[in-house]
XYZ file of C-alpha atoms in Angstrom:
654
model
C -0.125 -0.206 0.366
C 1.231 3.289 -0.995
C 2.267 5.641 1.763
C 0.257 9.380 0.916
C 2.232 12.327 0.845
C 0.853 15.454 2.406
C 2.417 19.400 2.252
C 2.269 21.825 4.746
C 1.686 25.404 3.498
C 5.978 25.528 3.567
C 6.097 23.023 1.517
C 7.280 19.995 3.905
C 5.953 16.572 4.585
C 3.994 15.905 7.201
C 4.511 12.769 9.059
C 1.587 11.169 11.224
C 2.453 9.391 14.311
C 0.783 5.961 12.899
C 3.266 6.288 9.431
C 6.502 6.911 12.330
C 5.417 3.983 14.365
C 5.155 1.997 11.386
C 8.538 2.827 10.035
C 9.699 1.966 13.609
C 8.306 -1.746 14.017
C 9.296 -2.482 10.225
C 12.812 -1.883 11.085
C 13.099 -2.432 14.639
C 15.886 -4.992 14.582
C 17.936 -2.728 12.301
C 17.404 0.101 14.012
C 18.368 -0.908 17.525
C 21.583 -2.605 15.929
C 22.742 0.799 14.641
C 22.102 2.363 17.996
C 23.867 -0.192 19.887
C 27.161 -0.065 17.523
C 26.600 3.957 17.608
C 26.739 3.823 21.413
C 29.861 3.899 23.666
C 32.046 0.598 23.644
C 32.794 2.162 27.401
C 29.177 0.970 28.219
C 28.687 -2.579 29.250
C 27.062 -4.904 26.930
C 24.177 -5.075 29.364
C 23.875 -1.473 29.519
C 24.232 -0.989 25.843
C 21.665 -3.280 25.085
C 18.996 -1.545 27.282
C 19.924 2.005 25.717
C 19.705 1.189 22.462
C 16.560 -0.217 22.758
C 15.404 3.009 25.336
C 15.934 5.029 22.178
C 14.655 3.602 19.453
C 11.480 3.603 21.522
C 11.758 6.927 22.414
C 12.365 7.994 18.631
C 8.364 8.264 17.974
C 7.271 12.120 18.499
C 5.276 12.899 21.417
C 2.356 14.360 19.709
C -0.028 13.194 17.006
C 0.574 15.391 13.589
C 4.719 15.929 13.086
C 5.814 18.251 10.430
C 9.461 17.424 9.135
C 11.757 19.003 6.825
C 13.451 16.572 4.333
C 17.074 16.746 5.776
C 17.484 13.072 4.426
C 16.525 12.892 0.967
C 14.505 9.345 0.356
C 15.755 7.732 -3.265
C 13.127 7.037 -5.494
C 12.158 3.973 -4.515
C 12.000 0.882 -6.996
C 9.880 -2.352 -6.100
C 12.424 -3.901 -4.321
C 13.070 -0.595 -1.737
C 10.066 0.258 -1.266
C 9.050 -0.697 2.377
C 12.445 0.037 3.401
C 12.918 3.913 2.270
C 9.482 5.268 3.718
C 9.200 8.629 4.765
C 8.400 7.559 8.429
C 11.522 4.704 8.464
C 13.722 7.173 7.209
C 12.799 9.802 9.660
C 12.641 7.537 12.860
C 16.090 6.069 11.457
C 17.270 9.919 11.433
C 15.991 10.357 15.406
C 17.776 7.239 16.326
C 20.897 8.219 15.000
C 21.190 11.647 16.188
C 20.087 10.439 19.868
C 23.042 7.582 19.883
C 25.685 9.768 18.556
C 24.622 12.796 21.105
C 24.270 10.359 24.313
C 28.005 10.695 25.735
C 27.756 14.759 24.938
C 28.700 16.239 28.492
C 28.201 20.178 29.309
C 31.346 22.517 29.128
C 30.838 22.812 33.153
C 30.117 18.657 33.408
C 32.379 16.901 35.681
C 34.470 14.165 34.155
C 33.722 11.648 36.706
C 29.922 11.393 36.491
C 28.297 10.264 33.648
C 27.000 12.216 30.907
C 23.352 13.523 31.662
C 21.717 11.495 28.835
C 22.885 8.576 30.752
C 21.452 9.893 34.458
C 17.729 10.307 32.378
C 15.304 7.098 33.498
C 14.645 5.608 30.573
C 12.573 2.525 29.814
C 12.884 -0.562 29.189
C 13.873 -1.359 32.872
C 15.717 -5.223 33.643
C 15.778 -5.913 37.268
C 17.595 -9.204 38.391
C 18.656 -10.093 35.066
C 22.044 -9.334 32.800
C 21.436 -9.134 28.950
C 23.863 -9.478 26.097
C 23.805 -10.448 22.550
C 24.872 -13.813 21.762
C 28.400 -14.653 21.621
C 29.463 -14.687 17.990
C 33.118 -16.196 16.455
C 36.378 -14.945 16.336
C 35.538 -12.859 13.385
C 32.891 -11.270 15.255
C 34.483 -10.431 17.974
C 37.450 -9.649 16.169
C 35.326 -6.660 13.538
C 33.584 -5.664 17.344
C 37.134 -4.380 18.547
C 37.730 -2.900 15.351
C 34.647 -1.055 15.710
C 35.349 -0.218 18.957
C 38.283 1.883 18.153
C 36.571 4.051 15.794
C 34.771 6.856 16.281
C 30.535 6.931 16.854
C 29.877 8.614 13.410
C 32.322 6.195 11.921
C 30.623 3.309 13.326
C 27.756 4.323 12.414
C 28.803 5.529 8.674
C 29.381 1.850 8.537
C 26.575 0.332 10.112
C 24.516 2.374 7.578
C 26.377 1.544 4.662
C 27.485 -2.005 5.477
C 24.883 -3.739 7.286
C 21.884 -1.588 6.404
C 23.332 -0.999 2.662
C 22.246 2.596 1.691
C 23.919 4.320 -0.618
C 27.226 6.800 -0.071
C 24.989 10.040 -0.748
C 22.076 8.854 1.819
C 24.506 8.040 4.677
C 26.288 11.083 3.741
C 22.911 13.066 4.282
C 21.586 11.359 7.157
C 24.403 11.916 9.063
C 25.114 15.564 8.091
C 21.157 15.506 9.348
C 22.283 13.973 12.822
C 24.528 16.768 14.138
C 27.840 15.200 12.128
C 29.952 18.056 11.483
C 32.361 15.993 8.483
C 30.043 13.347 7.335
C 32.507 12.936 4.527
C 35.672 12.209 6.720
C 32.975 9.750 8.426
C 32.517 8.010 5.325
C 35.781 7.888 4.009
C 37.273 6.445 7.118
C 34.832 4.269 7.315
C 35.539 2.720 3.641
C 39.334 2.717 4.385
C 38.413 -0.917 5.618
C 40.106 -3.372 2.978
C 37.876 -5.194 0.682
C 37.964 -8.740 2.126
C 36.995 -7.545 5.451
C 34.135 -5.339 4.046
C 32.909 -8.561 2.048
C 32.558 -10.695 5.154
C 31.331 -7.772 7.532
C 28.219 -7.259 5.312
C 27.973 -10.621 6.886
C 28.766 -10.486 9.825
C 27.104 -7.215 10.968
C 23.738 -9.414 10.601
C 25.182 -11.992 13.035
C 24.247 -12.369 16.685
C 27.453 -10.771 18.069
C 25.377 -7.680 17.089
C 21.957 -8.167 16.743
C 20.917 -6.383 19.928
C 17.426 -7.938 19.768
C 18.109 -11.649 20.518
C 19.998 -11.496 23.898
C 20.919 -13.839 26.336
C 20.277 -13.555 29.924
C 22.110 -14.534 33.431
C 21.572 -13.393 36.664
C 23.056 -10.918 38.780
C 25.203 -13.025 42.270
C 21.608 -14.416 43.323
C 23.603 -14.904 47.322
C 24.610 -10.873 47.227
C 21.051 -9.943 46.061
C 19.383 -11.756 48.710
C 22.278 -10.415 51.919
C 21.261 -7.296 49.873
C 17.519 -7.608 49.953
C 17.890 -8.882 53.616
C 20.277 -5.938 54.569
C 17.983 -3.257 53.195
C 14.779 -4.492 55.343
C 17.157 -4.542 58.508
C 18.122 -0.906 57.432
C 14.462 -0.032 56.886
C 14.279 -0.983 60.276
C 16.545 0.593 62.329
C 15.404 3.514 60.378
C 11.981 3.084 61.464
C 13.133 2.830 65.117
C 15.396 5.590 64.812
C 12.677 7.752 63.626
C 10.488 6.793 66.366
C 13.175 7.222 69.059
C 14.026 10.874 67.178
C 10.380 12.077 67.913
C 10.195 11.100 71.253
C 13.101 12.210 72.700
C 14.523 14.404 69.870
C 17.849 14.649 67.890
C 21.028 13.936 70.834
C 23.673 13.715 67.890
C 26.701 15.693 67.957
C 27.165 16.862 64.502
C 31.030 17.124 65.187
C 31.113 13.556 65.185
C 32.534 12.026 62.155
C 30.339 9.833 60.017
C 31.630 6.328 60.185
C 32.856 5.171 56.561
C 30.513 2.726 55.197
C 30.525 1.401 52.195
C 28.672 -1.383 50.133
C 31.799 -3.734 49.971
C 34.150 -4.804 52.475
C 37.157 -7.488 53.243
C 34.583 -9.859 54.134
C 32.588 -9.895 51.223
C 36.101 -9.483 48.704
C 36.146 -12.846 46.285
C 38.909 -14.777 46.341
C 39.828 -17.630 43.303
C 41.149 -20.793 44.291
C 44.431 -21.047 44.159
C 44.354 -23.932 40.902
C 41.546 -22.332 39.391
C 44.034 -20.600 36.493
C 45.254 -24.618 35.664
C 41.489 -25.719 35.144
C 39.821 -22.668 33.512
C 39.329 -21.849 30.252
C 38.869 -18.468 30.802
C 42.611 -17.584 31.827
C 42.657 -13.814 33.312
C 42.585 -11.421 35.785
C 39.569 -13.362 37.205
C 41.742 -16.408 37.700
C 44.604 -14.869 39.662
C 44.531 -16.046 43.687
C 45.053 -13.333 46.235
C 48.819 -13.603 46.717
C 50.744 -12.030 49.454
C 51.872 -11.756 53.000
C 48.591 -9.269 54.368
C 46.085 -11.141 52.801
C 44.068 -11.587 55.843
C 44.553 -8.178 57.316
C 41.488 -7.163 57.543
C 42.101 -3.873 58.751
C 44.729 -2.945 55.663
C 41.835 -4.420 53.591
C 38.905 -2.378 54.761
C 41.347 0.482 54.684
C 41.980 0.140 51.154
C 38.428 -0.462 50.170
C 37.087 2.612 52.115
C 39.355 4.894 50.648
C 38.756 3.827 46.738
C 35.464 4.172 47.958
C 35.828 7.949 49.110
C 39.371 8.835 48.485
C 40.362 11.089 51.325
C 41.690 14.626 50.714
C 45.717 14.288 49.943
C 45.605 10.607 48.701
C 47.042 11.187 45.107
C 44.598 9.620 42.547
C 46.033 8.255 38.876
C 43.870 6.527 36.051
C 44.196 5.580 32.361
C 42.084 7.555 30.419
C 38.042 6.501 29.736
C 38.474 4.657 33.375
C 35.793 5.246 36.068
C 37.095 5.944 39.511
C 33.964 4.839 41.044
C 33.647 3.039 44.015
C 34.147 -0.999 44.443
C 31.115 -2.982 43.037
C 30.193 -6.202 44.440
C 31.889 -9.002 43.252
C 35.415 -7.303 43.873
C 38.379 -9.642 43.773
C 41.173 -9.501 45.750
C 44.711 -10.036 43.424
C 47.375 -9.146 46.117
C 48.102 -7.767 49.202
C 51.715 -7.587 50.968
C 54.408 -5.136 51.853
C 56.791 -3.735 48.845
C 59.759 -1.502 49.101
C 58.816 -0.228 52.299
C 55.029 0.674 51.334
C 51.761 -1.763 52.057
C 50.163 -2.362 48.717
C 46.733 -3.644 47.441
C 45.716 -5.271 44.366
C 42.046 -5.503 43.166
C 40.116 -6.581 40.111
C 36.520 -5.186 39.669
C 36.232 -7.319 36.054
C 36.360 -3.822 34.379
C 39.418 -2.196 36.221
C 42.517 -3.113 38.090
C 43.064 -0.914 41.321
C 46.224 -0.788 43.337
C 46.172 1.324 46.785
C 49.576 1.975 48.653
C 50.441 3.578 51.802
C 53.439 3.966 53.472
C 54.808 1.856 56.130
C 55.832 4.463 58.043
C 52.880 6.867 59.712
C 52.460 10.248 57.903
C 52.662 9.691 54.253
C 49.801 9.818 51.879
C 47.840 6.858 50.604
C 47.764 6.569 46.503
C 45.420 4.664 44.223
C 46.003 3.920 40.932
C 42.965 3.019 38.441
C 43.475 1.138 34.962
C 41.451 -0.272 32.258
C 41.632 -4.146 32.146
C 38.789 -5.713 30.635
C 38.760 -8.681 28.056
C 42.378 -9.489 29.121
C 43.934 -12.782 28.216
C 46.987 -14.859 28.686
C 49.234 -12.425 27.542
C 47.630 -8.761 28.829
C 46.453 -10.261 32.237
C 50.545 -11.493 32.723
C 51.842 -8.921 35.057
C 51.125 -5.604 37.148
C 53.460 -3.446 38.368
C 53.019 -3.882 41.893
C 55.470 -0.877 42.900
C 57.795 1.977 41.352
C 60.870 3.291 42.882
C 63.836 5.265 41.994
C 63.335 4.653 38.582
C 62.746 0.946 38.736
C 59.389 -0.992 38.724
C 58.802 -4.353 40.307
C 56.041 -6.703 38.786
C 53.815 -9.093 40.380
C 53.145 -12.242 37.339
C 50.475 -14.299 36.521
C 50.273 -17.675 38.291
C 50.609 -19.394 35.162
C 53.711 -17.393 34.795
C 56.662 -20.154 34.657
C 59.574 -18.355 34.070
C 60.781 -14.490 33.217
C 63.624 -12.809 31.588
C 64.880 -9.270 31.545
C 66.288 -7.893 27.774
C 66.893 -4.327 25.600
C 64.923 -3.915 23.070
C 67.821 -1.621 21.707
C 70.287 -4.146 22.226
C 68.723 -7.488 20.389
C 72.303 -9.262 20.161
C 72.278 -9.217 23.844
C 70.796 -12.801 25.502
C 67.941 -11.992 27.928
C 68.862 -12.257 31.738
C 66.930 -14.315 33.976
C 64.999 -12.403 37.113
C 64.412 -13.562 40.559
C 60.971 -14.040 41.254
C 59.704 -14.715 44.776
C 57.308 -17.546 45.964
C 54.254 -14.819 45.962
C 55.484 -14.009 42.052
C 57.098 -10.913 43.088
C 60.149 -9.596 40.393
C 63.187 -7.814 41.570
C 63.601 -4.586 41.425
C 63.711 -3.978 36.727
C 64.999 -0.758 35.966
C 62.750 1.278 33.572
C 63.500 3.384 30.287
C 66.046 5.777 30.600
C 64.665 10.038 31.455
C 62.084 11.218 29.642
C 63.646 12.728 25.965
C 66.744 10.018 26.002
C 66.545 6.226 24.458
C 69.303 4.962 25.711
C 68.046 1.273 26.872
C 64.482 -0.002 26.641
C 64.160 -2.901 28.861
C 61.261 -5.469 28.555
C 60.007 -8.655 30.541
C 60.509 -11.528 28.897
C 57.765 -14.320 29.943
C 57.174 -17.740 29.336
C 53.994 -18.757 30.339
C 53.412 -22.669 32.203
C 52.848 -26.063 29.889
C 49.478 -26.713 32.340
C 47.881 -23.994 29.966
C 46.469 -24.707 26.373
C 48.198 -21.668 24.684
C 51.711 -21.829 26.352
C 54.233 -19.568 24.845
C 56.868 -17.118 25.364
C 56.260 -13.538 25.143
C 57.463 -9.634 25.998
C 55.676 -7.010 27.765
C 57.220 -3.483 28.126
C 56.350 -1.103 30.668
C 55.147 2.075 29.173
C 54.241 3.930 32.788
C 50.564 2.326 33.726
C 49.732 -0.237 36.286
C 49.718 -2.633 33.206
C 52.554 -3.482 30.855
C 51.561 -3.519 27.169
C 51.703 -6.819 25.241
C 54.508 -6.583 22.238
C 54.369 -8.592 19.014
C 55.506 -8.373 15.451
C 54.068 -8.585 12.061
C 57.349 -9.871 9.508
C 57.075 -8.288 6.107
C 54.909 -9.906 2.845
C 56.400 -12.843 1.009
C 55.444 -13.792 -2.476
C 53.446 -16.745 -1.345
C 52.986 -16.483 1.873
C 49.698 -16.400 3.657
C 47.947 -13.804 5.063
C 49.999 -11.722 7.890
C 49.176 -12.454 11.180
C 51.027 -10.714 14.460
C 53.256 -13.102 15.846
C 55.561 -12.995 19.496
C 58.249 -10.610 19.167
C 60.769 -13.189 20.414
C 62.584 -14.480 17.428
C 65.441 -12.808 15.711
C 63.820 -10.836 12.715
C 61.242 -9.509 15.485
C 63.834 -8.456 17.655
C 65.869 -6.679 14.955
C 62.722 -4.780 14.170
C 62.045 -3.729 17.460
C 65.195 -2.284 17.938
C 64.331 0.496 15.247
C 61.089 1.326 16.667
C 61.789 0.963 20.501
C 62.252 4.487 21.251
C 59.249 5.043 19.464
C 57.610 3.569 22.817
C 57.917 6.740 24.405
C 55.537 8.751 22.582
C 52.358 6.334 22.819
C 49.262 7.309 24.977
C 48.630 6.149 28.014
C 46.643 2.888 28.648
C 48.093 0.865 26.033
C 46.836 -2.319 25.791
C 49.386 -4.153 23.057
C 52.160 -2.714 20.222
C 52.428 -4.110 17.326
C 55.375 -3.799 14.450
C 54.576 -4.240 11.055
C 57.534 -4.296 8.358
C 54.893 -3.848 5.651
C 57.571 -2.903 2.911
C 61.394 -3.784 2.041
C 62.670 -0.592 -0.540
C 65.925 -0.865 -2.716
C 67.164 2.880 -2.641
C 68.353 4.403 -5.724
C 71.743 5.455 -5.980
C 73.238 2.462 -4.216
C 71.481 3.749 -1.293
C 71.187 0.075 0.448
C 67.936 -1.164 1.517
C 65.573 0.592 3.999
C 62.398 -0.536 5.781
C 58.864 1.049 6.221
C 57.360 -0.377 9.917
C 53.838 0.635 11.053
C 53.354 0.748 14.617
C 49.731 0.282 15.881
C 49.328 0.415 19.626
C 45.803 -0.453 20.748
C 44.244 0.890 23.901
C 41.832 -0.940 26.738
C 39.293 1.843 26.125
C 39.424 0.774 22.154
C 40.569 3.537 19.902
C 44.279 2.908 18.703
C 47.242 4.900 17.547
C 49.437 4.148 14.461
C 53.106 5.538 13.370
C 54.533 4.470 10.273
C 58.660 4.721 10.438
C 61.348 4.727 7.911
C 64.527 3.419 8.558
C 67.323 3.676 5.828
C 70.830 2.276 6.267
C 73.228 4.141 8.612
C 70.211 6.286 10.258
C 67.983 5.918 12.695
C 64.354 5.204 12.073
C 62.210 8.749 11.780
C 58.184 8.972 12.074
C 56.796 9.661 8.751
C 53.572 9.387 9.624
C 51.048 9.185 12.811
C 47.274 8.930 12.768
C 44.552 8.339 15.835
C 41.306 6.570 16.082
C 42.273 4.232 12.594
C 41.655 1.048 11.865
C 45.432 0.980 9.702
C 47.544 -1.631 10.088
C 45.037 -3.839 12.273
C 43.017 -6.839 11.689
C 40.123 -4.605 10.029
C 43.112 -2.046 8.029
C 45.688 -4.468 6.167
C 45.956 -1.659 3.723
C 48.494 1.082 4.171
C 50.104 3.739 2.369
C 52.759 6.162 3.274
C 55.492 8.422 1.956
C 58.484 10.640 2.902
C 61.533 12.736 1.203
C 64.888 11.205 1.349
C 68.331 12.625 0.331
C 71.056 10.247 -0.857
C 74.822 10.623 -0.580
C 75.276 12.704 -3.709
C 72.843 15.488 -2.158
C 69.842 14.694 -4.587
C 66.775 14.774 -2.903
C 64.039 11.758 -3.604
C 60.157 11.598 -2.828
C 59.525 8.043 -1.639
C 56.584 5.726 -1.177
C 55.788 2.550 -0.227
C 52.314 0.402 -0.088
C 51.733 -2.780 1.709
C 51.191 -6.390 -0.226
C 47.468 -5.748 -2.174
C 49.042 -2.250 -3.430
C 49.640 -2.306 -7.243
C 50.247 1.034 -8.194
C 51.519 4.321 -6.863
C 50.386 7.558 -8.401
C 51.885 11.024 -6.987
C 49.960 14.771 -7.931
C 51.029 18.182 -7.188
C 54.433 19.417 -7.030
C 55.631 16.511 -8.307
C 54.295 14.200 -10.710
C 54.712 10.585 -11.377
C 53.306 6.731 -11.276
C 54.737 3.559 -10.644
C 53.288 0.263 -11.046
C 53.979 -2.298 -8.359
C 54.111 -0.605 -4.334
C 57.396 1.149 -4.493
C 58.042 4.223 -6.500
C 61.354 6.521 -6.105
C 61.446 9.651 -7.825
C 63.349 12.786 -8.000
C 61.894 15.619 -6.442
C 62.424 18.727 -4.595
C 63.275 19.020 -0.960
C 60.193 19.264 1.265
C 57.936 18.987 -2.262
C 54.326 18.713 -1.318
C 52.761 16.019 -3.024
C 49.423 13.879 -2.704
C 50.370 10.234 -2.791
C 47.584 7.662 -3.900
C 47.735 4.029 -4.336
C 45.592 1.817 -6.383
C 44.681 -1.950 -4.936
C 44.180 -5.333 -6.340
C 40.550 -5.474 -5.485
C 40.212 -1.964 -6.681
C 39.172 0.998 -4.744
C 42.291 3.581 -4.250
C 43.957 3.737 -0.852
C 45.019 7.509 0.686
C 48.272 8.290 2.958
C 48.221 7.249 6.359
C 48.174 11.164 7.964
C 51.710 12.560 8.103
C 53.271 13.729 11.281
C 53.307 16.924 12.584
C 56.592 17.271 12.425
C 57.448 15.685 8.891
C-alpha cells in the first residue's frame, strides 16, 4: 500500500504518528543494531542493549502530527526498496542516530567523573535481576567488534549504515549530516578504509548474533549477594523506623561534630578470592583466575582501609587513572589479587571485572595513600600476565600471573644481547627492574620476556613493556609479506627478525598514549634506495588501548640512520585486523645530495600515483622519484581488489 504524500504550507512533508510507528516496528531490529553500535563501547553490553532499545522506543514524536523537513533525501524507490525507504522509516532512523551520537555529550562545565546527562535520565525498558547481552559470535565477529570499538561514533554509524543497512553513500552522508555529524564525508571515508576482504565479510558478520541486540541471552545477577542485600535493606529499613520513633520521642541527640563512619557496600569479608589452582582448570585465563597472594591477604584492617579509600578517597590521596577509566567505588564482586609489603609500602591490588586498582600506603605513618586505576577488561594470557606492584627510584617490581613459569629481561635496543633471568619470589613478585631512561633519552628499553606454564593450552613466550602505567603492554611483530606467504598474522616478538625490527622501533614507545594494551610492529615493505643507498624498511607501529581507539605511526629506517616517524594517525583501523592496507611517503636525501620522494604500500597495492609539486606514477607497491626538498605532493595507491588508498596521516613534524 503506497504512503500518501501530504505537504504543509511551507512545502514540508508531514508525518503522522501512525506512519512513524509503522516505520519503527518494521525496521526495529536494524534500528536497535544501529543504536547499539553507535553507542560508546565503554558501556557494558547489558547497558548498551537496554539503552539501544530505549533510544529506539523514544524516537516516536510526542504528538499526533509532526511536520518534518526532508533533511534526509529519500531515494526514489523501486519495487524492491519500497518498504525500506518509506519516509516514516527514514525519519525514525535519523531520530535514533541523532540520539545515539549525542548520548555521551557533556555540557561544558559537567564534571568529568560523572556519567553524561543523558545516561542519568530514566529510560524504559528497565530490567531487574537479570543481565542481558547479545549471543557470543565467533573469532571473526569479535575481531570486527574490536575494530569498530577503535573508531569514533560517527565512523561506526557510517559503517553500519553503508554495510549492514546497505544505504547508498549519498544517503549516508545526508543522514549523518542531519544527525549532527560535522564532517560526514570524513566519517564515510574512514569507514571505507577497511580492506575489501574484511568489508565483504562484514556485510554478513554485521547481521550475526554478536551485533543483534534484539536476540539476547540472559543470566542472573549475583543471587547470593542480592539475597543478602535484600535482607540488609529490610534490616536498615527497620532500624531507620526505630530511629525515627526514638528521635521523635526524645529529640535528636546527635553531635554534628562526630565524624560519620565510613561505610561502603564492599568490605574485606565480601572480597572474591579465586582458588590457587583455578587458572590451570579454566578456559578463561585472565585476571579473574588470579588467586590472592602476598603476606597480608588476611589483614582485614588493611583491606578495609584500602576499600574505604577507594570508595571515598580522603583529602590528600594521590589518584591516577588511565583515560576513560571510571574511578567510582568498588562494586559487589570485587576480587582480591594481592596484599603485601613491597619496598617500604603496603600494597593491595583489586580487580572488579572492568578495572584493576592498586592501593598503596607507606609503612611509616604520616605519608599519603595512593590509588591507581587502569582499565583491564577482556584481558588474556598475555595482557593479564603481569602488573606493576611497586615503582621506586627508576625501577619497577612486577607481580606476575600464576601461569608464568619463567621471567627474563632484555633490552630492546640490543637484540644481540641474550636475555638474563629475573629473580621472582614465591608470591610472584620480581626483583626491581630498571625502566627506560629519562624523558627524551633512549639509551635503553628494558622489557620482560615471560614464558607461560605448560599447564595451559596456550603455552608460549612473549614480551611485555612498562609504559609507565599499572599494566605493561604486550609487544608483537608482523614480518614483511612474502611472495607466496599466507595472510599476515601478528606473532610474538621473540624471534631474531622481530627483535631486530623492534630495535629500530623501541624508542617510539615513549611517545605512546596512556592505557596502551598492545603494540604491534608490522614491517610492511622493504625498498632498495636509489644511487646504491642500500635497503630501507617501512614499518607500521599500531598501539591499541584498553578503551578501544588506537594510534598508528609509520616509521622509515634507511641504512646508517635511525628510524624516523613519517606519519601518524589516531582512531584509525589502519595496520590492524580490519585495516590491512597502508600507504606512506617521505623525502630522502642520497649521498650525492640529490633528494627523492619515496613511497611504499602494503601487499595489495598494485600502483602508486603522485600529484602536486611532483607528478609520477609507478606500477607495483614501491616508488622513488627525484623531487625538490620538502616538496608537497599527494600520494594515492590502487588496490588489487579495486579502489584507491590514501596515505596514513602525516606526522606533525614531517
